[in-house]
CSV table of C-alpha atoms in Angstrom, one decimal:
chain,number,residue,atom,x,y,z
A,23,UNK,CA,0.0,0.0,0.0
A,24,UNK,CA,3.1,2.3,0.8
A,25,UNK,CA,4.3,2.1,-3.1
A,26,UNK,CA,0.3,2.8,-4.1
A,27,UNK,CA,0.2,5.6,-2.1
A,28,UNK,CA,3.6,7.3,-3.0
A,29,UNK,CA,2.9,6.4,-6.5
A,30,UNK,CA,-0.1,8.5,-6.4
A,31,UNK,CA,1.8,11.8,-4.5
A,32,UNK,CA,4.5,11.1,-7.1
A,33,UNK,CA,2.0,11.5,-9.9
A,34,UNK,CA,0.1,13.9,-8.5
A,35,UNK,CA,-3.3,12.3,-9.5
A,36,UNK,CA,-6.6,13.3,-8.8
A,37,UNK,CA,-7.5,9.0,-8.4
A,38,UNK,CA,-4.7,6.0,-8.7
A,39,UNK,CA,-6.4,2.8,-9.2
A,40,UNK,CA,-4.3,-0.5,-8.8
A,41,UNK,CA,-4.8,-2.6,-11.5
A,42,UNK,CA,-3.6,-6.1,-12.9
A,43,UNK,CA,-3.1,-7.7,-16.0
A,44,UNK,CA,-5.6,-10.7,-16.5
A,45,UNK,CA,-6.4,-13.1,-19.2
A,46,UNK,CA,-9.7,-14.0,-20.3
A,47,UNK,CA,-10.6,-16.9,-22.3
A,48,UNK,CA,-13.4,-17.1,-24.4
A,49,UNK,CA,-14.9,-20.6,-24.8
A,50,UNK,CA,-16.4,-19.1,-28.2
A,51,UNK,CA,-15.7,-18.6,-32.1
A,52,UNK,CA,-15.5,-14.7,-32.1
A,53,UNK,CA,-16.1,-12.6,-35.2
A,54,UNK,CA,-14.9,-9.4,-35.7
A,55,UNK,CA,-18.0,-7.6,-38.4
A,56,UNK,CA,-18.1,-4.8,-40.4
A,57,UNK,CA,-20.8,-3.7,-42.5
A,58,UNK,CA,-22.2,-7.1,-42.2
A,59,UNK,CA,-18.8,-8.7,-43.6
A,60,UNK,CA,-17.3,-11.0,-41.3
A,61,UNK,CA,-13.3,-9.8,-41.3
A,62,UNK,CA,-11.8,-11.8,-38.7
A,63,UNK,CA,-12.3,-14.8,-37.2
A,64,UNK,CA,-11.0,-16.0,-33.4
A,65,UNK,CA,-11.8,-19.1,-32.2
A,66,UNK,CA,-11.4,-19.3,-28.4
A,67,UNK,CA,-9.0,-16.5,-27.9
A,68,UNK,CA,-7.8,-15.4,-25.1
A,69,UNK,CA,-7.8,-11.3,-24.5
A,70,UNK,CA,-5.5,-9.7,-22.0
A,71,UNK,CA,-7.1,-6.8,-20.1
A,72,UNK,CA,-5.9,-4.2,-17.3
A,73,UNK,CA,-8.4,-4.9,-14.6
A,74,UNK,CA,-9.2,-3.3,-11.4
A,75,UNK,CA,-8.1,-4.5,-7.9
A,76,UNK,CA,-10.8,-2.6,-6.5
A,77,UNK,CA,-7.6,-0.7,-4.3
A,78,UNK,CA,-8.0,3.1,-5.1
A,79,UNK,CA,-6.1,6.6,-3.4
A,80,UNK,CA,-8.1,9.6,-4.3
A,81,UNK,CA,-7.0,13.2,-3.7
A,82,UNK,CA,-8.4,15.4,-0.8
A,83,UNK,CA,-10.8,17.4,-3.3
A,84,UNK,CA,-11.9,14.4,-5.2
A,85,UNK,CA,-12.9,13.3,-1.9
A,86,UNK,CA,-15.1,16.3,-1.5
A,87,UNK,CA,-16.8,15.4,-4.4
A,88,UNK,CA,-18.8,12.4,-2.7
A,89,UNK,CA,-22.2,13.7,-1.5
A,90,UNK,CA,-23.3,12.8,1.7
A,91,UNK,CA,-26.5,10.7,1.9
A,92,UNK,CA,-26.1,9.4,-1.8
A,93,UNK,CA,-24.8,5.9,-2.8
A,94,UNK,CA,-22.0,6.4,-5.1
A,95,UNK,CA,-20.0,3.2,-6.4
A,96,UNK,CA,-15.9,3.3,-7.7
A,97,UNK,CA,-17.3,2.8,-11.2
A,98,UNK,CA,-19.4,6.0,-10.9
A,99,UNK,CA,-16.9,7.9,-9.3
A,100,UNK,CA,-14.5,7.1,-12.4
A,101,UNK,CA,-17.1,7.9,-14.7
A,102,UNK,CA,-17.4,10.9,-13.7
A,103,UNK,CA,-13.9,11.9,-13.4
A,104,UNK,CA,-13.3,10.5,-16.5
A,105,UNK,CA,-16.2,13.1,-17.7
A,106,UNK,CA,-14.7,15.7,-15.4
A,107,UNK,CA,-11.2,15.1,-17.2
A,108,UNK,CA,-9.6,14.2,-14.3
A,109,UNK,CA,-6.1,13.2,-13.9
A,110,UNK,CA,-6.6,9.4,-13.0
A,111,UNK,CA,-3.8,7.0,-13.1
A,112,UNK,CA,-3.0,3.0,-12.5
A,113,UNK,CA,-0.7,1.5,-10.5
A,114,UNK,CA,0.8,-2.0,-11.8
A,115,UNK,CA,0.6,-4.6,-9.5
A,116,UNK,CA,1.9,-7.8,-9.9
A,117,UNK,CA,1.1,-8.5,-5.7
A,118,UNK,CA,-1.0,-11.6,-4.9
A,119,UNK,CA,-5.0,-10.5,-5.6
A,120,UNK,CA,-8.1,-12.7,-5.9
A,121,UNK,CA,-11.4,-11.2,-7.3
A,122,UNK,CA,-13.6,-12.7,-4.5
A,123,UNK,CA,-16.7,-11.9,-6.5
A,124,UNK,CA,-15.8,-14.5,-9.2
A,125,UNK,CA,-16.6,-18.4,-7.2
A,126,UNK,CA,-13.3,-19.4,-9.4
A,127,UNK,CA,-11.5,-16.8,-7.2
A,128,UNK,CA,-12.8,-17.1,-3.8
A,129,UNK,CA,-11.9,-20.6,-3.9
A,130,UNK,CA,-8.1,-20.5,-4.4
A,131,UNK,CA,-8.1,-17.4,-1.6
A,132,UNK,CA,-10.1,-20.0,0.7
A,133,UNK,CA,-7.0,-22.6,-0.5
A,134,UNK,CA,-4.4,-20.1,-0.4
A,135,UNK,CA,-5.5,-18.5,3.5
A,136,UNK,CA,-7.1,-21.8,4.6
A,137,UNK,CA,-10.0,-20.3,5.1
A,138,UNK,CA,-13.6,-22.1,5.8
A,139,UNK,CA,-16.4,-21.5,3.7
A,140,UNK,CA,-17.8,-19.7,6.4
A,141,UNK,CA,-15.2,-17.3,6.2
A,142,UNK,CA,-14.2,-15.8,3.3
């Protein structure tokens, strides 16, 4: 978290959001279309995408920007700082992360922490 957090001061970003590289694989033929024509053809490929680790440092005044009272999720926030044209930045991270919303994830952090099913 230190190297997060000095990576935003040293950027002086408005929002840093951690991110990793992950690999999807698609258990489908994929086309790529234009105008009707089909112009490329994948089957099964596997596309690489910088994800969020749901680990974010936000400036003072982007803090300010919450209203009180409202729900507001990360994804909003973005959006709208995106809108705002606000300088947002990632931080690479190749530390160990599990997306605990996926089941596929959840259960190798249960197998890496020994955790119940109770738990986490």
């Amino acid at each position: 978290f230190g190297a997060l957090y000095d990576h935003h001061m040293m950027t002086d970003a408005d929002m840093t959001i951690a991110v990793q590289k992950k690999a999807v694989s698609s258990s489908l033929g994929v086309l790529d279309i234009k105008d009707g024509q089909v112009v490329a053809y994948r089957e099964k490929p596997t596309l690489n995408f910088w994800v969020s680790m749901g680990i974010y440092v936000l400036s003072k005044p982007v803090v300010q920007l919450i209203p009180d009272g409202r729900k507001l999720d990360m994804p909003e926030l973005v959006q709208n700082l995106l809108h705002e044209q606000a300088h947002i930045v990632s931080y690479e991270s190749d530390d160990l992360w599990f997306d605990i919303g996926t089941m596929e994830d959840l259960e190798k952090a249960r197998k890496v922490f020994g955790s119940s099913k109770e738990g986490i």
